[in-house]
Structures are given as C-alpha cells and as structure tokens.
Amino acid sequence: MKKYILFDNDGVLVETEPLYFEASKKALKEFFNINIQFDDYMKIMTEGNGVWVAAPQASQEEIIIARNQRDIYYQEYLKKEDITIENVHDVLNELSKKYKMGIVTTSRRVDFEIIHKNRGITDFMDFVLCVEDYPKSKPHPDPYLKGLEKFNAKNDEAIVIEDSERGLIAAHSANIDCAIVHNEFTKTQDFSKAKYKISKLEDILKILN
C-alpha cells in the first residue's frame, strides 16, 4: 500500500524544462558558437551530464563563465514566463488527504525558490530536496533514496511521479514504482520501465485514490 509520493518538479509540477533548454542553448551559442540540437540536449540530460559536454574544447574557466550566464538567462525566463501546469493545486489538495508528499528535484535551490515564490505548491509538501541535498543527481538513485530516508519509508510504500527518462532511471534504480506523466518536452524518451503512464497529472488520482 502506498503511503508516500515523491514528485519530480520540472515538467511535473511546473513547466520549466523548455526554459532551461533555451537558456542553455543561448549560452552555448554565445560563448562557444555551438548550436545544440534538441535531441542532442536531451541525450546529454538523460545521461546525467551537464550541457557543457557539447563544448569539449572549452576550459573549466570558460565553462564557469558560461554556466553563470546560463543561470542568469534561466532566472530571467522564470520571472517573466508562465510556467503553470493546470490543476496542480487541485490534485495536490486531493492527494494530501491520504498521502505524505515531497519534492525531489535536480534544480538548484536558488532557482527552485524563484519558481515557487507565491505559488503555493510547497505548502502541500513535507520536504523539498534540491540538487545540493544529495551526493549524485538523477539518473543515479541517490535523490530518491534520500527521499525515502526523509520519510523513513520502505521503497514499496512510495511512488515517484516523473516526466523524464533520467528521473525514471533514478526511481527504478532506487526500486521505487514510477508513474510517468506525459510531457511534450520529453515524450520521445524511453519509458518502458515505468509502472504507470498517465496523460496528465490528475490521472494519478485514478491510480492512487
């Protein structure tokens, strides 16, 4: 019986992934004159690498400068673009009646706080784990193992809600059932290891309620 829900953030609770891609693409072009294609970007992300592997000629110092500028672009996008996913509050309100919930994200905490300022989503959560809070990021199992630890839960008591292959691999490696929610940004990825596949977040209510 499931008691705990571990949510990915980007693409599940808020629509931020296209903005991160655009910020990364802009920085790669500006600093290294590289026009990264979407498929190549998604392959890099799925493998858990930074986008800067697309610029193998770059020095560490150049990457730091480019990364800092990418982060500035991303935060600018976050502050002006609509990242709302429909019905999220209603779904979380319903789930909160029966389950304890947490967010497990690869976002930096500084970005996460911009994303969720005055949004109300974190009010439903027992905790938030950002990239600074665990040793290795997705697709490694560390983030979701840390989530289980926070709840003092067994892996069969929890379910992960994800939208990416990278997140699914992390959940599967942690031996936690995973539901993949459809996202146009990640729709071509391999979700064969998912326990469930749903077309929108509210469909999780049909599985868990």
Tab-separated table of C-alpha atoms in Angstrom:
chain	number	residue	atom	x	y	z
A	1	MET	CA	0.000	0.000	0.000
A	2	LYS	CA	1.385	3.393	-0.992
A	3	LYS	CA	1.767	5.997	1.733
A	4	TYR	CA	4.257	8.448	0.236
A	5	ILE	CA	4.546	10.344	-3.046
A	6	LEU	CA	7.841	11.746	-4.327
A	7	PHE	CA	7.331	14.344	-7.053
A	8	ASP	CA	9.806	15.494	-9.614
A	9	ASN	CA	9.426	19.243	-10.057
A	10	ASP	CA	10.281	20.411	-13.568
A	11	GLY	CA	7.750	19.178	-16.101
A	12	VAL	CA	5.530	17.621	-13.422
A	13	LEU	CA	4.526	20.468	-11.098
A	14	VAL	CA	5.729	23.407	-13.219
A	15	GLU	CA	6.576	23.750	-16.911
A	16	THR	CA	10.178	24.928	-16.707
A	17	GLU	CA	12.151	22.450	-18.818
A	18	PRO	CA	11.827	24.317	-22.147
A	19	LEU	CA	13.147	27.458	-20.459
A	20	TYR	CA	16.238	25.650	-19.147
A	21	PHE	CA	16.899	24.318	-22.626
A	22	GLU	CA	16.570	27.786	-24.171
A	23	ALA	CA	18.896	29.317	-21.567
A	24	SER	CA	21.485	26.578	-22.127
A	25	LYS	CA	21.183	26.840	-25.893
A	26	LYS	CA	21.664	30.609	-25.747
A	27	ALA	CA	24.773	30.342	-23.563
A	28	LEU	CA	26.348	27.635	-25.746
A	29	LYS	CA	25.852	29.768	-28.831
A	30	GLU	CA	27.081	32.959	-27.175
A	31	PHE	CA	30.237	31.581	-25.595
A	32	PHE	CA	31.225	28.627	-27.799
A	33	ASN	CA	29.351	29.248	-31.081
A	34	ILE	CA	27.617	25.880	-30.737
A	35	ASN	CA	24.052	25.427	-31.974
A	36	ILE	CA	22.924	22.486	-29.862
A	37	GLN	CA	20.024	20.488	-31.249
A	38	PHE	CA	17.148	19.419	-29.059
A	39	ASP	CA	17.780	15.664	-29.467
A	40	ASP	CA	21.438	16.064	-28.521
A	41	TYR	CA	20.483	18.155	-25.497
A	42	MET	CA	18.002	15.531	-24.284
A	43	LYS	CA	20.570	12.753	-24.687
A	44	ILE	CA	23.044	14.720	-22.555
A	45	MET	CA	20.406	15.340	-19.887
A	46	THR	CA	19.286	11.696	-19.812
A	47	GLU	CA	22.872	10.590	-19.207
A	48	GLY	CA	23.089	12.990	-16.274
A	49	ASN	CA	25.767	15.184	-17.810
A	50	GLY	CA	25.978	18.952	-17.962
A	51	VAL	CA	25.220	20.590	-21.278
A	52	TRP	CA	28.830	21.778	-21.448
A	53	VAL	CA	29.997	18.365	-22.680
A	54	ALA	CA	28.756	19.710	-26.017
A	55	ALA	CA	31.756	22.064	-25.917
A	56	PRO	CA	34.704	19.695	-25.350
A	57	GLN	CA	37.200	22.380	-26.361
A	58	ALA	CA	36.114	24.674	-23.517
A	59	SER	CA	38.313	25.216	-20.482
A	60	GLN	CA	36.934	24.898	-16.973
A	61	GLU	CA	37.190	28.654	-16.544
A	62	GLU	CA	35.205	29.284	-19.725
A	63	ILE	CA	32.552	26.793	-18.642
A	64	ILE	CA	32.143	28.528	-15.283
A	65	ILE	CA	31.578	31.870	-17.025
A	66	ALA	CA	29.110	30.350	-19.495
A	67	ARG	CA	27.268	28.454	-16.742
A	68	ASN	CA	26.862	31.609	-14.695
A	69	GLN	CA	25.402	33.425	-17.686
A	70	ARG	CA	23.094	30.479	-18.470
A	71	ASP	CA	21.805	30.646	-14.895
A	72	ILE	CA	21.102	34.367	-15.321
A	73	TYR	CA	19.171	33.731	-18.542
A	74	TYR	CA	17.200	30.919	-16.889
A	75	GLN	CA	16.196	33.067	-13.927
A	76	GLU	CA	15.152	35.871	-16.279
A	77	TYR	CA	12.898	33.428	-18.135
A	78	LEU	CA	11.446	32.075	-14.883
A	79	LYS	CA	10.479	35.557	-13.757
A	80	LYS	CA	8.626	36.505	-16.939
A	81	GLU	CA	7.222	33.308	-18.478
A	82	ASP	CA	4.079	31.433	-17.427
A	83	ILE	CA	5.196	28.069	-16.033
A	84	THR	CA	1.857	26.982	-14.561
A	85	ILE	CA	0.590	23.450	-15.127
A	86	GLU	CA	-3.183	23.267	-14.998
A	87	ASN	CA	-4.976	21.741	-11.987
A	88	VAL	CA	-1.811	21.065	-9.960
A	89	HIS	CA	-3.230	22.608	-6.781
A	90	ASP	CA	-6.460	20.637	-7.033
A	91	VAL	CA	-4.584	17.359	-7.497
A	92	LEU	CA	-2.204	18.023	-4.606
A	93	ASN	CA	-5.051	19.048	-2.332
A	94	GLU	CA	-6.830	15.768	-3.023
A	95	LEU	CA	-3.710	13.637	-2.605
A	96	SER	CA	-2.766	15.379	0.637
A	97	LYS	CA	-5.824	13.865	2.311
A	98	LYS	CA	-4.277	10.391	2.118
A	99	TYR	CA	-0.549	10.693	1.384
A	100	LYS	CA	2.573	12.380	2.665
A	101	MET	CA	4.390	14.131	-0.176
A	102	GLY	CA	7.781	15.557	-1.008
A	103	ILE	CA	9.553	17.112	-3.990
A	104	VAL	CA	12.812	15.623	-5.294
A	105	THR	CA	14.331	17.885	-7.923
A	106	THR	CA	17.624	18.410	-9.716
A	107	SER	CA	17.034	22.170	-9.592
A	108	ARG	CA	19.358	24.404	-7.637
A	109	ARG	CA	17.623	25.715	-4.534
A	110	VAL	CA	18.036	29.319	-5.659
A	111	ASP	CA	16.136	28.527	-8.870
A	112	PHE	CA	13.574	26.442	-7.028
A	113	GLU	CA	12.756	29.345	-4.737
A	114	ILE	CA	12.199	31.652	-7.716
A	115	ILE	CA	9.982	29.048	-9.361
A	116	HIS	CA	7.822	28.533	-6.275
A	117	LYS	CA	7.591	32.044	-4.911
A	118	ASN	CA	3.904	32.680	-4.064
A	119	ARG	CA	2.889	29.540	-5.971
A	120	GLY	CA	1.549	27.549	-3.009
A	121	ILE	CA	2.690	24.147	-4.239
A	122	THR	CA	5.240	23.601	-1.484
A	123	ASP	CA	2.503	24.098	1.136
A	124	PHE	CA	1.415	20.529	0.396
A	125	MET	CA	4.912	19.070	0.833
A	126	ASP	CA	6.684	17.641	3.876
A	127	PHE	CA	10.071	18.500	2.361
A	128	VAL	CA	11.909	19.609	-0.759
A	129	LEU	CA	15.198	18.064	-1.869
A	130	CYS	CA	17.248	20.110	-4.328
A	131	VAL	CA	20.466	19.213	-6.119
A	132	GLU	CA	22.567	20.401	-3.165
A	133	ASP	CA	20.908	17.872	-0.841
A	134	TYR	CA	22.246	14.549	-2.129
A	135	PRO	CA	25.585	13.150	-3.407
A	136	LYS	CA	24.744	12.279	-7.034
A	137	SER	CA	21.977	13.641	-9.224
A	138	LYS	CA	19.476	11.749	-11.384
A	139	PRO	CA	19.819	9.289	-13.129
A	140	HIS	CA	21.597	7.994	-10.013
A	141	PRO	CA	19.232	6.676	-7.311
A	142	ASP	CA	20.608	8.976	-4.591
A	143	PRO	CA	17.882	11.650	-4.799
A	144	TYR	CA	15.029	9.187	-4.356
A	145	LEU	CA	16.868	7.136	-1.750
A	146	LYS	CA	17.261	10.392	0.175
A	147	GLY	CA	13.533	10.963	-0.209
A	148	LEU	CA	12.774	7.552	1.295
A	149	GLU	CA	15.139	8.345	4.139
A	150	LYS	CA	13.342	11.630	4.847
A	151	PHE	CA	10.065	9.753	5.198
A	152	ASN	CA	11.661	6.769	6.944
A	153	ALA	CA	9.816	4.760	4.308
A	154	LYS	CA	10.300	1.431	2.567
A	155	ASN	CA	10.618	1.564	-1.208
A	156	ASP	CA	7.352	-0.318	-1.761
A	157	GLU	CA	5.476	2.277	0.320
A	158	ALA	CA	6.346	5.090	-2.095
A	159	ILE	CA	5.648	6.096	-5.657
A	160	VAL	CA	7.582	8.561	-7.803
A	161	ILE	CA	5.911	10.944	-10.262
A	162	GLU	CA	8.278	11.831	-13.109
A	163	ASP	CA	8.250	13.071	-16.677
A	164	SER	CA	11.770	12.205	-17.872
A	165	GLU	CA	13.782	9.101	-18.636
A	166	ARG	CA	16.542	10.371	-16.378
A	167	GLY	CA	14.123	10.563	-13.449
A	168	LEU	CA	12.610	7.183	-14.273
A	169	ILE	CA	16.055	5.575	-14.252
A	170	ALA	CA	16.721	7.135	-10.839
A	171	ALA	CA	13.435	5.845	-9.420
A	172	HIS	CA	13.912	2.397	-10.958
A	173	SER	CA	17.459	2.188	-9.601
A	174	ALA	CA	16.069	3.026	-6.150
A	175	ASN	CA	13.497	0.214	-6.645
A	176	ILE	CA	10.533	2.584	-6.357
A	177	ASP	CA	7.457	2.360	-8.593
A	178	CYS	CA	7.284	5.277	-11.001
A	179	ALA	CA	4.402	6.922	-12.818
A	180	ILE	CA	5.371	8.915	-15.888
A	181	VAL	CA	3.176	11.895	-16.698
A	182	HIS	CA	3.098	12.949	-20.339
A	183	ASN	CA	5.159	15.983	-21.244
A	184	GLU	CA	5.629	17.184	-24.826
A	185	PHE	CA	9.216	18.084	-23.974
A	186	THR	CA	10.179	14.505	-23.047
A	187	LYS	CA	7.618	12.467	-24.990
A	188	THR	CA	10.151	10.674	-27.216
A	189	GLN	CA	12.159	9.214	-24.318
A	190	ASP	CA	12.174	5.562	-23.248
A	191	PHE	CA	9.604	4.957	-20.507
A	192	SER	CA	9.402	1.183	-20.780
A	193	LYS	CA	10.413	0.734	-17.125
A	194	ALA	CA	7.555	2.873	-15.817
A	195	LYS	CA	4.899	1.228	-13.649
A	196	TYR	CA	2.274	3.651	-14.950
A	197	LYS	CA	1.978	6.138	-17.784
A	198	ILE	CA	-0.549	8.935	-17.461
A	199	SER	CA	-1.571	11.658	-19.875
A	200	LYS	CA	-1.918	14.427	-17.256
A	201	LEU	CA	-1.160	14.841	-13.562
A	202	GLU	CA	-4.774	14.492	-12.395
A	203	ASP	CA	-4.836	10.948	-13.813
A	204	ILE	CA	-2.711	9.922	-10.829
A	205	LEU	CA	-5.897	10.184	-8.759
A	206	LYS	CA	-7.310	7.217	-10.694
A	207	ILE	CA	-4.291	5.142	-9.694
A	208	LEU	CA	-3.859	6.195	-6.080
A	209	ASN	CA	-7.378	7.024	-4.880
